[in-house]
Short mmCIF file of C-alpha atoms in Angstrom, two decimals:
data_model
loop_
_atom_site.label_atom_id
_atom_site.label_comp_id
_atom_site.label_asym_id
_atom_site.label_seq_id
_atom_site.Cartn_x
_atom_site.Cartn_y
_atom_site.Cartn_z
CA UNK A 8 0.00 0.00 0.00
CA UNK A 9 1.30 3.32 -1.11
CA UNK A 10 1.03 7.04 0.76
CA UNK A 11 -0.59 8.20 -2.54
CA UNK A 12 -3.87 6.34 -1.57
CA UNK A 13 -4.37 8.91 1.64
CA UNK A 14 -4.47 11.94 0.09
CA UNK A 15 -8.00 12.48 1.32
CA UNK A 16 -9.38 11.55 5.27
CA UNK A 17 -10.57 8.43 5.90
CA UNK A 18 -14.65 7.64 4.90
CA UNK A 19 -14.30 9.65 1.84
CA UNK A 20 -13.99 7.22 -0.44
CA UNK A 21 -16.79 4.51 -0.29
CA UNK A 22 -16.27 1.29 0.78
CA UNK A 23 -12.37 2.19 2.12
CA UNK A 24 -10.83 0.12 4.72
CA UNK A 25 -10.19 2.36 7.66
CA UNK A 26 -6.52 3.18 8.01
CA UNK A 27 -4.40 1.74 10.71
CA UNK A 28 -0.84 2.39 12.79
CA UNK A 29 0.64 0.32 9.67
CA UNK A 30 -0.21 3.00 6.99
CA UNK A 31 0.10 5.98 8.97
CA UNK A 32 4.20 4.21 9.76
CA UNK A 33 4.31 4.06 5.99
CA UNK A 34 2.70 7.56 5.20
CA UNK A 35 5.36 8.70 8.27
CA UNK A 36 8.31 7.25 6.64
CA UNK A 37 8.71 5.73 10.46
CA UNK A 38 8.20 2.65 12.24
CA UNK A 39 5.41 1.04 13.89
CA UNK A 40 6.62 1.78 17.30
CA UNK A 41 7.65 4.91 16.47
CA UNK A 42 3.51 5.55 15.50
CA UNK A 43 2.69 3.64 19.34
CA UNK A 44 5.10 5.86 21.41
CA UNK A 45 3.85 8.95 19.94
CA UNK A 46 -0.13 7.52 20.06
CA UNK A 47 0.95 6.80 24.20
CA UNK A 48 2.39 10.06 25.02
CA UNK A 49 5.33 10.84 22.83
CA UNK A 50 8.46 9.30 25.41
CA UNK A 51 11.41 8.84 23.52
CA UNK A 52 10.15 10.29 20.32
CA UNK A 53 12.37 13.10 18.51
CA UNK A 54 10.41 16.19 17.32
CA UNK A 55 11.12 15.08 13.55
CA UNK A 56 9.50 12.11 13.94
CA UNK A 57 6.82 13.27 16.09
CA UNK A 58 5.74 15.83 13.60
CA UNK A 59 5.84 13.41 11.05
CA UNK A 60 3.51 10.82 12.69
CA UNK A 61 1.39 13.58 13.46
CA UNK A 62 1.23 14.79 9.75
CA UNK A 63 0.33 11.48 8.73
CA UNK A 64 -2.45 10.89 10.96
CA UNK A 65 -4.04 13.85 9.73
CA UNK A 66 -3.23 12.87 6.39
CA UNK A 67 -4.27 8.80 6.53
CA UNK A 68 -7.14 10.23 8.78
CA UNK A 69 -6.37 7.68 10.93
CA UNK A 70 -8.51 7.31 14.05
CA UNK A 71 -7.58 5.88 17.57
CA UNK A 72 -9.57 2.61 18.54
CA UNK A 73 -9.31 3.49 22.01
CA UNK A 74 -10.91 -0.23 22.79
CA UNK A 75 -7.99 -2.10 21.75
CA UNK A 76 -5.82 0.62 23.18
CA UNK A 77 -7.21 0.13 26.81
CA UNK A 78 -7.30 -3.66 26.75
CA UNK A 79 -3.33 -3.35 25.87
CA UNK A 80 -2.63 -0.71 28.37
CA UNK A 81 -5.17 -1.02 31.28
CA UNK A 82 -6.06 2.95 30.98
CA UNK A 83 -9.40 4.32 29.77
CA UNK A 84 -7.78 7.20 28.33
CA UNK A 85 -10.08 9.56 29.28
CA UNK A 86 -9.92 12.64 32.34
CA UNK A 87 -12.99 13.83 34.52
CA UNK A 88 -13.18 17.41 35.23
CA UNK A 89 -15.26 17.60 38.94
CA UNK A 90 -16.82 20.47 39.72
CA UNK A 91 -17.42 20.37 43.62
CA UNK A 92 -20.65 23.28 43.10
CA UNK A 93 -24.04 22.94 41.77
CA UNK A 94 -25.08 22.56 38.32
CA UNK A 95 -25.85 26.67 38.06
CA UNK A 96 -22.13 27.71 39.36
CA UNK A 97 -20.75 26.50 36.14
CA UNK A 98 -23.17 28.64 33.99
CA UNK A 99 -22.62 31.66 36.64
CA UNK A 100 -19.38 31.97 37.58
CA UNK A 101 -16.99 32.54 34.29
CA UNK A 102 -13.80 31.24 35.66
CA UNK A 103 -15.04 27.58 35.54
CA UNK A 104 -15.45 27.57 31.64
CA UNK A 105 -12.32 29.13 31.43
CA UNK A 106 -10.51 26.59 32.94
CA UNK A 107 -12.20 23.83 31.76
CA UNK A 108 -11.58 25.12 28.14
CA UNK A 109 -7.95 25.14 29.28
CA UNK A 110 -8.01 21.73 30.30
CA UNK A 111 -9.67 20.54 27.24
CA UNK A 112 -7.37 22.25 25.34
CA UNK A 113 -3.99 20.90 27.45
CA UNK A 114 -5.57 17.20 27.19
CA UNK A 115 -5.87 17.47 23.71
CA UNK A 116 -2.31 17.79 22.87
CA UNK A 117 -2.20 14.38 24.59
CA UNK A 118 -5.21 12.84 22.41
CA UNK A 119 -7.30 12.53 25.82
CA UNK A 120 -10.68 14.00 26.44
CA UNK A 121 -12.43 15.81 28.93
CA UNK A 122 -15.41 14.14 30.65
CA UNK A 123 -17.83 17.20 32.63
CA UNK A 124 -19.62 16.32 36.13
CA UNK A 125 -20.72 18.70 38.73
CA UNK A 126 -20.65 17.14 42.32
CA UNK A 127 -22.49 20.02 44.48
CA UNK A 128 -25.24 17.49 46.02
CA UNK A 129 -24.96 14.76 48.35
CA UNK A 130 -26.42 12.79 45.60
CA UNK A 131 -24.19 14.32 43.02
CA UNK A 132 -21.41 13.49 45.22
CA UNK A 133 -22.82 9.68 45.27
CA UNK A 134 -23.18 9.38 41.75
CA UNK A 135 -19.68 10.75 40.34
CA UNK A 136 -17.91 8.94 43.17
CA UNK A 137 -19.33 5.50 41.78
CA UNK A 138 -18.53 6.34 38.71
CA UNK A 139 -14.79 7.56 39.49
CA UNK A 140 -14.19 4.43 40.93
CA UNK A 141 -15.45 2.02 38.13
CA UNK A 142 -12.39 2.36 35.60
CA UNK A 143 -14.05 5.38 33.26
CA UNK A 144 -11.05 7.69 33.54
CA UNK A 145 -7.22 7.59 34.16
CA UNK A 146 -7.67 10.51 36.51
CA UNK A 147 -9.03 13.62 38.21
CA UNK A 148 -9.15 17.81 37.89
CA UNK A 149 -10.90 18.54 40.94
CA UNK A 150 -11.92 22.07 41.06
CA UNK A 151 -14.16 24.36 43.76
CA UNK A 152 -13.30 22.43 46.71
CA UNK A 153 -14.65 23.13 50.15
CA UNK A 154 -12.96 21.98 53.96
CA UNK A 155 -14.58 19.28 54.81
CA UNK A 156 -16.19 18.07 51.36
CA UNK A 157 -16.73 14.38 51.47
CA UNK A 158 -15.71 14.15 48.38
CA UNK A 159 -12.26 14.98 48.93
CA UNK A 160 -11.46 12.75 51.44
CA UNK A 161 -13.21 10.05 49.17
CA UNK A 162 -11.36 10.40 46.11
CA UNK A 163 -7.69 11.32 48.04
CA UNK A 164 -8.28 7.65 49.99
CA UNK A 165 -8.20 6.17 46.58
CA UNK A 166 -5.95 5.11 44.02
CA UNK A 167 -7.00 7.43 41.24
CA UNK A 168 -4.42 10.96 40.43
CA UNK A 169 -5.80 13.72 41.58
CA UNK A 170 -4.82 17.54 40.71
CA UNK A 171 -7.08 20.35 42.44
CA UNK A 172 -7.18 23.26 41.56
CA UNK A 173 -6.85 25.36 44.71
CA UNK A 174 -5.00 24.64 48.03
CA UNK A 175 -7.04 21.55 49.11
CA UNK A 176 -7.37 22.63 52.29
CA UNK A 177 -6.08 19.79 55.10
CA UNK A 178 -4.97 17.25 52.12
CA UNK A 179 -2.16 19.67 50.77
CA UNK A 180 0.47 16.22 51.53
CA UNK A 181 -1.52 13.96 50.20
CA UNK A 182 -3.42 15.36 46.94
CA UNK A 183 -1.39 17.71 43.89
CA UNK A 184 -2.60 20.75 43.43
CA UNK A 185 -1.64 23.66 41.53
CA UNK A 186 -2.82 27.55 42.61
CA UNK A 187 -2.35 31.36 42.04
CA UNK A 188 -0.74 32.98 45.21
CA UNK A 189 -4.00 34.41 46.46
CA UNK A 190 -2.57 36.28 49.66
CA UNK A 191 -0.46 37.98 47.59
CA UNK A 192 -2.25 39.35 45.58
CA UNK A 193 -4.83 40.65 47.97
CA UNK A 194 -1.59 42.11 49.12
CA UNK A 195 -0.60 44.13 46.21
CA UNK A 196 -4.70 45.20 45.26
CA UNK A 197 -4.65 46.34 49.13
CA UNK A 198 -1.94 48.06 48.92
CA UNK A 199 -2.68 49.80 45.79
CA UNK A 200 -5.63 51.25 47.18
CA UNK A 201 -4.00 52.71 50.54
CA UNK A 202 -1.51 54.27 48.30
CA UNK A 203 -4.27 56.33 46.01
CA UNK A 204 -5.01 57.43 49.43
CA UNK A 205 -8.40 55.32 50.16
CA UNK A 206 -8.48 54.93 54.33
CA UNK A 207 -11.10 53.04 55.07
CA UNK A 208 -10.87 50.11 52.78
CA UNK A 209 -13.61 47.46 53.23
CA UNK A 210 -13.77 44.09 51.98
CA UNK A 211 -15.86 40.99 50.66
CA UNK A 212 -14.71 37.77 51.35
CA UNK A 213 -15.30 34.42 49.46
CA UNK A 214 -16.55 31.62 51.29
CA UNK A 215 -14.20 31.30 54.55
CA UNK A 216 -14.49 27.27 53.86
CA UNK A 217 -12.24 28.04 50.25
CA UNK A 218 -8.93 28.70 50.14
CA UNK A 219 -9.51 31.94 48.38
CA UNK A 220 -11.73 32.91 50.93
CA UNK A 221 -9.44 32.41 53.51
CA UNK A 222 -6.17 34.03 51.70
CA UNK A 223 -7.83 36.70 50.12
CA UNK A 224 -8.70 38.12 53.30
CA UNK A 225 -5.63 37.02 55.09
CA UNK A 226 -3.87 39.56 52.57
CA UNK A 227 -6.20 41.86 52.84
CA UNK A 228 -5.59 42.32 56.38
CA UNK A 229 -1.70 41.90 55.90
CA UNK A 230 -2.14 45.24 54.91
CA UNK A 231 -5.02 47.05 56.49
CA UNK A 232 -3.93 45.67 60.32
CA UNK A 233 -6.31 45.55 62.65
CA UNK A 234 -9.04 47.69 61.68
CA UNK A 235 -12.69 46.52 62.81
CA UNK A 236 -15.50 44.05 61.67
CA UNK A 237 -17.62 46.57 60.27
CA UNK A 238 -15.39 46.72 57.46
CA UNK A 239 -15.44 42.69 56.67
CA UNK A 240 -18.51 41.57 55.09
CA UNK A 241 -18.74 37.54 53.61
CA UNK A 242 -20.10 36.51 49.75
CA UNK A 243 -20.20 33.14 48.35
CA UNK A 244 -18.69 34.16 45.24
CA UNK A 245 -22.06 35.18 43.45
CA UNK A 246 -23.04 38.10 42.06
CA UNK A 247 -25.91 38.39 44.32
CA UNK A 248 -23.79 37.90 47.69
CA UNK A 249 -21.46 40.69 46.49
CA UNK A 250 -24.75 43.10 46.43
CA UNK A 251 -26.02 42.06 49.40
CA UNK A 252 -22.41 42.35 51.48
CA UNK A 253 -21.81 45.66 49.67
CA UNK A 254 -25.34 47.28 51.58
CA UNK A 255 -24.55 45.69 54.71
CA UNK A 256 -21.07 47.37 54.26
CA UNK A 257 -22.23 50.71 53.38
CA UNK A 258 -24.87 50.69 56.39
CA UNK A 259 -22.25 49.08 58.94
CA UNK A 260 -19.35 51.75 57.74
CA UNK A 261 -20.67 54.72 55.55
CA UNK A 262 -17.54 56.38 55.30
CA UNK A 263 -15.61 53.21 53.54
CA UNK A 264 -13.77 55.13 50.33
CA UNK A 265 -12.69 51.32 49.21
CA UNK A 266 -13.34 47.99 49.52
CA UNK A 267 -11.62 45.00 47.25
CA UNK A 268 -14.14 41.98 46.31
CA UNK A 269 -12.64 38.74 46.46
CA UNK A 270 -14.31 37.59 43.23
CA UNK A 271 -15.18 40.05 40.14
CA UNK A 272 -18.30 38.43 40.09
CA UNK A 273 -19.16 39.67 43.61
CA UNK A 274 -17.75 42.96 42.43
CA UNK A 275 -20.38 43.45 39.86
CA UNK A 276 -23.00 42.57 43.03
CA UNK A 277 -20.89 45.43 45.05
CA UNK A 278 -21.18 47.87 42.04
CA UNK A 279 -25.05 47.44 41.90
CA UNK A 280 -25.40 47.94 45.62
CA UNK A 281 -23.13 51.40 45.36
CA UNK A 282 -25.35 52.76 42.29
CA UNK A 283 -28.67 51.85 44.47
CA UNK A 284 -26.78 54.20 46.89
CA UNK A 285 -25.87 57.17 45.16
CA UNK A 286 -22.26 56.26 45.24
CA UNK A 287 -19.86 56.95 42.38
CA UNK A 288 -16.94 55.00 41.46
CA UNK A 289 -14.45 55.52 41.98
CA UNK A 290 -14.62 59.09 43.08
CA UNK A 291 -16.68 58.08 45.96
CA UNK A 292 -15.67 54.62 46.53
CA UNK A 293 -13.08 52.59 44.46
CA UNK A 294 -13.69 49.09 43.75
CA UNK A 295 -10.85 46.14 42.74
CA UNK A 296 -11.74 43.07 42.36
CA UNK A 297 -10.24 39.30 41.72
CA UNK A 298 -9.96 37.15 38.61
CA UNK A 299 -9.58 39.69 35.63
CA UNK A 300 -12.34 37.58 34.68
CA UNK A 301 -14.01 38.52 30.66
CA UNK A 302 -16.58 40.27 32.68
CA UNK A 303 -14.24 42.44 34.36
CA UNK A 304 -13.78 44.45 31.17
CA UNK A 305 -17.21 45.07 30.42
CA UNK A 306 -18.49 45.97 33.73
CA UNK A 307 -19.16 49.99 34.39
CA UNK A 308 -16.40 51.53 35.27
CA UNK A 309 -14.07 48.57 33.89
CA UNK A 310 -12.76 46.63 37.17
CA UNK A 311 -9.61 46.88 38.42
CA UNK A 312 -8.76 43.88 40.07
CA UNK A 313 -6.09 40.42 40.71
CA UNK A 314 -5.33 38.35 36.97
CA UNK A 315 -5.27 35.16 37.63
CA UNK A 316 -3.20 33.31 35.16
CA UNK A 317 -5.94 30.79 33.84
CA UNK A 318 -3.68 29.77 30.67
CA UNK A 319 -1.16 28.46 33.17
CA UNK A 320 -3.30 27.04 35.53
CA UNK A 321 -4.99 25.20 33.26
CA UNK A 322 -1.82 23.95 31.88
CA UNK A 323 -0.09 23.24 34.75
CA UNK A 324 -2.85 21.21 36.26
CA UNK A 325 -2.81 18.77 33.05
CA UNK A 326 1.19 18.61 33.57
CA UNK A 327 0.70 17.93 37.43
CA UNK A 328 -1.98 14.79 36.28
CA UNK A 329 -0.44 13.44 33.70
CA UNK A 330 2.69 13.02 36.14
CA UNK A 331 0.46 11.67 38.93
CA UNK A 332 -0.92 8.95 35.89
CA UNK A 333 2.89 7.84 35.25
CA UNK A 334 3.05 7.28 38.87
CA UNK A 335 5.25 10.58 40.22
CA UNK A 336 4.39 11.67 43.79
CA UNK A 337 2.16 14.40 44.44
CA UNK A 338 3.38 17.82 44.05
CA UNK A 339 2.24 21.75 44.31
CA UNK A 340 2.71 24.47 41.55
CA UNK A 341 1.76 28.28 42.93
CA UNK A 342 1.93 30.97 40.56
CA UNK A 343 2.02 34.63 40.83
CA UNK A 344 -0.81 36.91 39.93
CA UNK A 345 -0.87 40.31 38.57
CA UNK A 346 -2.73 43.82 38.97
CA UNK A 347 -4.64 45.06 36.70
CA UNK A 348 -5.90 48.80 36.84
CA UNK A 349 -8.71 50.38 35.27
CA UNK A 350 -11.10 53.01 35.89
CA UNK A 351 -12.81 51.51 39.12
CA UNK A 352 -10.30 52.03 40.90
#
């Protein structure tokens, strides 16, 4: 069989055999075990060759049978992407489709994909956990964890990688995680707004069970000291928490000139409540969120707030897994963050 008979993808011609790791060695100019390190992950492939398997597949159209690829290798070749929050969160809160287009993205490079499940309910919880455990993925991306979350401890008891995204709050030795240096940069937002002279700088907290809620405000007060309650309000991380702990705030300290939102969806709740008010921002109160979030730029004024780097994340978490899959020990990545300033602030 010659390479001149795939010069079109496969189930374009009727009646055509479908290609295998035989033609696309032949198209490749390379060996058949050449073709089966790069199909298994590329180890001890050279970037010639690995280009020109690649270039072949796409030319042969050849097609994985992931079947016969398990029963060889005892992996299902696939990754689960947990979301520890209800169904809704996903739709509501921007940074989870960012990541998990990240991950998709990362896993794809490595010819795996991304299976979706949401775990917010005890019966959620039941449900992914059973399926976890029966053999339909190679691994884990655990994000939106809680302290205490069953489902934690469940899966970190177990055999199957797992990467969280986010400190996992009292399984830090046991499960890999990879996370943006939240305290820090509370730190620097904080201390951007003391230094455009803002005095009495309030804040909104994530959930205190999160470990964004906790080191968001742990920076915050880094920098701010010791000054009172009245100028700590809690949010969940939803729009409507950040409007509702925005009015408490303004009725518990009515001379606040800042506050910083730990979530820039909870700042667009805080910038409702400060309209409702008659406040203007900034000139009355500045506002910085945390995320640089796509909503960030289109809220009014634009947010300043905390980038996250959700490329890297999401990148770093599929390097972190794949590693746990070969077997490595369990590791941490924590990467810096960066301020952003625009008009709110």
């Amino acid at each position: 069989m010659t390479a001149q008979q795939f010069g079109a993808p496969a189930g374009t011609r009727p009646g055509r055999r479908r290609p295998t790791i035989k033609d696309v060695a032949a198209v490749a100019g390379v060996s058949r075990g050449t073709v089966s390190r790069v199909l298994n992950g590329g180890t001890n492939v050279s970037p010639s060759a690995m280009d020109a398997v690649n270039r072949a597949i796409e030319r042969t159209g050849y097609v994985l049978n992931r079947n016969a690829r398990s029963l060889v290798t005892q992996r299902a070749w696939s990754v689960a992407f947990v979301l520890a929050e209800p169904q809704e969160r996903f739709f509501e809160d921007p940074n989870f489709s960012t990541l998990l287009r990240g991950c998709t993205a990362e896993l794809g490079k490595h010819d795996i994909p991304l299976l979706l499940a949401t775990a917010g309910t005890q019966e959620e919880r039941g449900r992914v956990v059973r399926f976890l455990g029966s053999g339909h993925v190679d691994g884990v991306l655990l994000v939106s964890t809680h302290a205490g979350n069953p489902l934690l401890e469940e899966l970190s008891r177990g055999d199957l990688p797992v990467v969280a995204c986010g400190r996992p709050m009292g399984h830090e030795r046991r499960v890999a995680y990879v996370a943006a240096d939240d305290r820090e940069g509370a730190r620097d937002v904080v201390r951007y707004l003391r230094e455009r002279g803002r005095r009495r700088v309030a804040t909104i907290t994530g959930p205190l069970d999160t470990p964004g809620g906790v080191q968001r405000l742990e920076g915050y007060r880094d920098v701010v000291g010791s000054d009172g309650p009245d100028l700590v309000a809690h949010g969940d991380y939803t729009q409507r928490s950040g409007e509702e702990a925005m009015r408490q705030l303004l009725e518990r300290a009515p001379d606040l000139d800042a506050v910083f939102v730990a979530s820039d969806l909870m700042a667009l709740g805080a910038l409702t409540a400060l309209r409702r008010a008659g406040r203007r921002v900034p000139e009355d109160v500045a506002v910085a969120g945390f995320d640089d979030a796509p909503i960030a730029v289109g809220a009014e004024p634009p947010l300043t707030t905390v980038r996250q780097p959700m490329e890297r994340i999401s990148a770093e978490l599929v390097r972190l897994l794949m590693a746990r899959i070969a077997g490595e020990e369990p590791s941490a990545v924590i990467l810096p963050t960066e301020l952003v300033v625009r008009r709110s602030a």
